[in-house]
PDB file of C-alpha atoms in Angstrom:
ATOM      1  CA  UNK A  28     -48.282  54.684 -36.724  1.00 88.00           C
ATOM      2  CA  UNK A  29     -47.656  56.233 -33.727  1.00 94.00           C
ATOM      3  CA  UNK A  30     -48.399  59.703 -31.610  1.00 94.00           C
ATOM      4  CA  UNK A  31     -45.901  61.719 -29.731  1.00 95.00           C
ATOM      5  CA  UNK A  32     -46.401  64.896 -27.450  1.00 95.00           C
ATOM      6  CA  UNK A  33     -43.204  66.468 -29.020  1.00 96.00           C
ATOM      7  CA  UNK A  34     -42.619  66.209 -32.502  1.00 96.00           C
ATOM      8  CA  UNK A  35     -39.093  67.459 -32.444  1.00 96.00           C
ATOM      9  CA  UNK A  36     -38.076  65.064 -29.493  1.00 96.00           C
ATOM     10  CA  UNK A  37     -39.353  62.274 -31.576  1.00 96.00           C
ATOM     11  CA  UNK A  38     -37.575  63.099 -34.329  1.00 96.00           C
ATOM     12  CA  UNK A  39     -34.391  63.481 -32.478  1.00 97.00           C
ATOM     13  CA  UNK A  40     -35.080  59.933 -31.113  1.00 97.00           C
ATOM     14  CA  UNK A  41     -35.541  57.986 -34.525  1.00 96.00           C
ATOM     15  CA  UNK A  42     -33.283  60.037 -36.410  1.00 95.00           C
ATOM     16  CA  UNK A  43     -30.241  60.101 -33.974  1.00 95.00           C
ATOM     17  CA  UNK A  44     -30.625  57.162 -31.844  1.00 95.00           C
ATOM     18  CA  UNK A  45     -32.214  54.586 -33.694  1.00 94.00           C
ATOM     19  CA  UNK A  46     -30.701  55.841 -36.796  1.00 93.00           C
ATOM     20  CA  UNK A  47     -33.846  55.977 -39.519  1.00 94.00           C
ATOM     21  CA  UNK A  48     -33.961  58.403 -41.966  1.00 95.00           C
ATOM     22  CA  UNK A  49     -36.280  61.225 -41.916  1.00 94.00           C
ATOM     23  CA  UNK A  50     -38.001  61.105 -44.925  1.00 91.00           C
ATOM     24  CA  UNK A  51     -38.618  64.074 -47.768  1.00 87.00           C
ATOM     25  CA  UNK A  52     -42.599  63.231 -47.899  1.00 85.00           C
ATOM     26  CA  UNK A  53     -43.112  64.520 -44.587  1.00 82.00           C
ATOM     27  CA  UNK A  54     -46.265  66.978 -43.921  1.00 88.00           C
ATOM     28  CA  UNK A  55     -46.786  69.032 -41.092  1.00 90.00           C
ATOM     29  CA  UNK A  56     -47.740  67.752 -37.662  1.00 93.00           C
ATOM     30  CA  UNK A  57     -46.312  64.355 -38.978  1.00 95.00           C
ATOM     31  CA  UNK A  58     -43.104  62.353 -39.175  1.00 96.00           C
ATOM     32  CA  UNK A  59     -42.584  59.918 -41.746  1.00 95.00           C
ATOM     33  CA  UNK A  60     -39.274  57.742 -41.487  1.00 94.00           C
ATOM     34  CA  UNK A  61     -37.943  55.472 -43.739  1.00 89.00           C
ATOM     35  CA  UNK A  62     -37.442  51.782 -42.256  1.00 85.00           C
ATOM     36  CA  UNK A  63     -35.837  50.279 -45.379  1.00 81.00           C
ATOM     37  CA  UNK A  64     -38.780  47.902 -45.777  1.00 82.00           C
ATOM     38  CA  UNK A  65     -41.634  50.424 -45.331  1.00 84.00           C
ATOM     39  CA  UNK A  66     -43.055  53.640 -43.751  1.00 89.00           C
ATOM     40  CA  UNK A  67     -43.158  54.689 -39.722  1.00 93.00           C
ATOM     41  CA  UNK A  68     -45.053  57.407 -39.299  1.00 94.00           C
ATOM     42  CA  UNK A  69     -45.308  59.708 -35.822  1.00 95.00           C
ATOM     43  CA  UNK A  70     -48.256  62.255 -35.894  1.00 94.00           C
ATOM     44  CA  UNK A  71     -48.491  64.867 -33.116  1.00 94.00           C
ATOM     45  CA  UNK A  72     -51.321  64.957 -30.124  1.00 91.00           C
ATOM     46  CA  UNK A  73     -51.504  66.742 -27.175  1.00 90.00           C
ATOM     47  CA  UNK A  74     -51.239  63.906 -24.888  1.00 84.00           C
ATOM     48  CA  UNK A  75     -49.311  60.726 -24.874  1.00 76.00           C
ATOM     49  CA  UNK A  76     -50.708  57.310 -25.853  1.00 77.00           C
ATOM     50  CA  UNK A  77     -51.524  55.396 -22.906  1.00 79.00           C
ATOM     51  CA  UNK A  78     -51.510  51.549 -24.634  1.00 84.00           C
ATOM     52  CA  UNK A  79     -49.635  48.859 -22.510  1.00 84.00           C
ATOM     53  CA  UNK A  80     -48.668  46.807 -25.036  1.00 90.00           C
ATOM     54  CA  UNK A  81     -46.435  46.566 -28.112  1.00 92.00           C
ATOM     55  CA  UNK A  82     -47.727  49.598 -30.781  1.00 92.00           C
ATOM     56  CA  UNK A  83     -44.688  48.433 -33.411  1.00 91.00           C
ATOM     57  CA  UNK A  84     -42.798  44.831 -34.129  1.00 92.00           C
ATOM     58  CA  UNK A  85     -39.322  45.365 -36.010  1.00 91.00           C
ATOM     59  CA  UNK A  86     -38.123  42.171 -37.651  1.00 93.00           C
ATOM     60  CA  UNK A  87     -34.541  41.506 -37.879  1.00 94.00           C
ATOM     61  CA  UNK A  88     -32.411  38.782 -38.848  1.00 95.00           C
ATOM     62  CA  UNK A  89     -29.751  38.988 -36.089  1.00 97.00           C
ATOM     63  CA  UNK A  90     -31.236  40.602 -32.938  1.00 98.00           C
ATOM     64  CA  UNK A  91     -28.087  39.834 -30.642  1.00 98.00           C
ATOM     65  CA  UNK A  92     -26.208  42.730 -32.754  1.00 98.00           C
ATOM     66  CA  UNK A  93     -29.385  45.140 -33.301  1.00 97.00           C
ATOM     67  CA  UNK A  94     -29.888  44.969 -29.311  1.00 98.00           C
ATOM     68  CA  UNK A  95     -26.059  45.626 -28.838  1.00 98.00           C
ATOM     69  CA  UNK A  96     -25.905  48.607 -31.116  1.00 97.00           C
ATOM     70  CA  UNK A  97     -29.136  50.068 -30.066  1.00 97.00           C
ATOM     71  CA  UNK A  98     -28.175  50.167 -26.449  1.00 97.00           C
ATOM     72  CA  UNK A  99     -24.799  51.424 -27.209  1.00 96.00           C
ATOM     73  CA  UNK A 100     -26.732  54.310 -28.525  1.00 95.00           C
ATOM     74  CA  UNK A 101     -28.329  54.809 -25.532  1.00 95.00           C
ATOM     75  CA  UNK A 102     -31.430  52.695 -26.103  1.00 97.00           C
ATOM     76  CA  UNK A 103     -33.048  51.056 -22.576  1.00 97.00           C
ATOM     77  CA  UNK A 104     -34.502  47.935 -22.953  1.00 98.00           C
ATOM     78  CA  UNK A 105     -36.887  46.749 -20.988  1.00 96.00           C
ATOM     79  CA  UNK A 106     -36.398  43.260 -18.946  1.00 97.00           C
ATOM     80  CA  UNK A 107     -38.795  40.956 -17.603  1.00 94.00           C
ATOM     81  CA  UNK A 108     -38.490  38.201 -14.965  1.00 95.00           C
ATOM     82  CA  UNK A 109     -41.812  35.868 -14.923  1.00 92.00           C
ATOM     83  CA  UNK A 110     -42.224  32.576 -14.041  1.00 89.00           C
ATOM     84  CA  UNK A 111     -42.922  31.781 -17.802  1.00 86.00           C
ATOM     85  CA  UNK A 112     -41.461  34.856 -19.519  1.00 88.00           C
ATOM     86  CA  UNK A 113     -37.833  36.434 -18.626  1.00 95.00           C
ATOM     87  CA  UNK A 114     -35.341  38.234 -20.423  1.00 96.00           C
ATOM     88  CA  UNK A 115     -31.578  37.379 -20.783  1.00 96.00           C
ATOM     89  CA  UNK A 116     -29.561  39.908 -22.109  1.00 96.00           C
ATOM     90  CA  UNK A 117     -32.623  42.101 -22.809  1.00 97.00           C
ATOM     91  CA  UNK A 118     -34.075  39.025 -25.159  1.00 98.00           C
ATOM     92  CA  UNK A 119     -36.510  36.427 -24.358  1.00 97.00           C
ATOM     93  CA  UNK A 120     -36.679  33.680 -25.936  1.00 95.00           C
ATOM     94  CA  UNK A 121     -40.333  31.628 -27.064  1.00 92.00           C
ATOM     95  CA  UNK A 122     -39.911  28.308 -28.082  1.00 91.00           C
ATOM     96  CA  UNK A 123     -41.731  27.655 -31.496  1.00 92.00           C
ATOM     97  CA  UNK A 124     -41.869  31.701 -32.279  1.00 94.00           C
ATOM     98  CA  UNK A 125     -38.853  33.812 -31.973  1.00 97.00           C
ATOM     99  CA  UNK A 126     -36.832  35.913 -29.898  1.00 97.00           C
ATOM    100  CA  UNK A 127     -37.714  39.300 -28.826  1.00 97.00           C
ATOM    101  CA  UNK A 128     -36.434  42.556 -26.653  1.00 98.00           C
ATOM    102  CA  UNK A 129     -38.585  45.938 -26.139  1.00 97.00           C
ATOM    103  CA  UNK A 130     -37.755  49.226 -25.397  1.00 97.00           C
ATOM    104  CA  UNK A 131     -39.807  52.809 -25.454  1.00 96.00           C
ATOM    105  CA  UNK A 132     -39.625  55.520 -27.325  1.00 95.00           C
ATOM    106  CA  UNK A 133     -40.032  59.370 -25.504  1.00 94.00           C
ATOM    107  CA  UNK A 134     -43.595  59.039 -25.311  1.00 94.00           C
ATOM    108  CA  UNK A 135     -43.497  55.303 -23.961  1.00 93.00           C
ATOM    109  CA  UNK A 136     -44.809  53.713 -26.870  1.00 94.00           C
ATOM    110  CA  UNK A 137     -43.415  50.276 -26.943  1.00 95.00           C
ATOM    111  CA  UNK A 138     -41.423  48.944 -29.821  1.00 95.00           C
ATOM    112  CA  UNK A 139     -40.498  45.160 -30.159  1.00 96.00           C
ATOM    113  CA  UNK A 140     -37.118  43.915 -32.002  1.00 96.00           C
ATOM    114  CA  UNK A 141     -38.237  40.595 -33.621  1.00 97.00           C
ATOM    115  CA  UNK A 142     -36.565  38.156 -34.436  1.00 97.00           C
ATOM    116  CA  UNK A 143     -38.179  34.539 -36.026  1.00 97.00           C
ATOM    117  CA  UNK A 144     -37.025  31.135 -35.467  1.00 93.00           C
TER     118      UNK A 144
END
């Protein structure tokens, strides 16, 4: 679940650039999408959710390709350079866990590709 400031820009987002499905159940001041394995759904609020860290984890099986054809869609990733932590090609890699890449959606809520080891 997440909460967007503009209902239609959201739906613009997830529909056209990340490509899910809008689905028929939807009600009004909500967007329900269709991830293939279960439900997102984007309710409306006047202002924007303020969280700093990841509101939504995607698992995928090959997130080289996902992150590829995501940002040829026009999806910005975000990259981090820690001492511990960094990002190669929008990915980081952690031993024993997986590999992951983040990006925001319109209203800056954070969304993680994952995928496990």
């Amino acid at each position: 679940m997440l909460a967007s400031t503009d209902l239609a820009r959201s739906q613009e987002f997830y529909e056209q650039t990340l490509g899910l499905p809008l689905s028929s159940e939807t009600v009004p001041n909500h967007l329900l999408f269709d991830t293939g394995t279960g439900t997102l759904l984007i309710y409306g609020r006047p202002a924007a959710n303020r969280a700093d860290h990841t509101q939504v984890r995607v698992w995928t099986s090959d997130i080289d390709r996902d992150v590829h054809d995501l940002a040829e869609r026009g999806v910005v990733f975000e990259d981090y350079d820690f001492p511990r932590f960094k990002t190669v090609a929008h990915i980081a890699t952690t031993a024993g866990l997986g590999r992951s890449a983040w990006f925001k959606d319109p209203d800056g809520n954070t969304i993680a590709l994952f995928q496990a080891e």
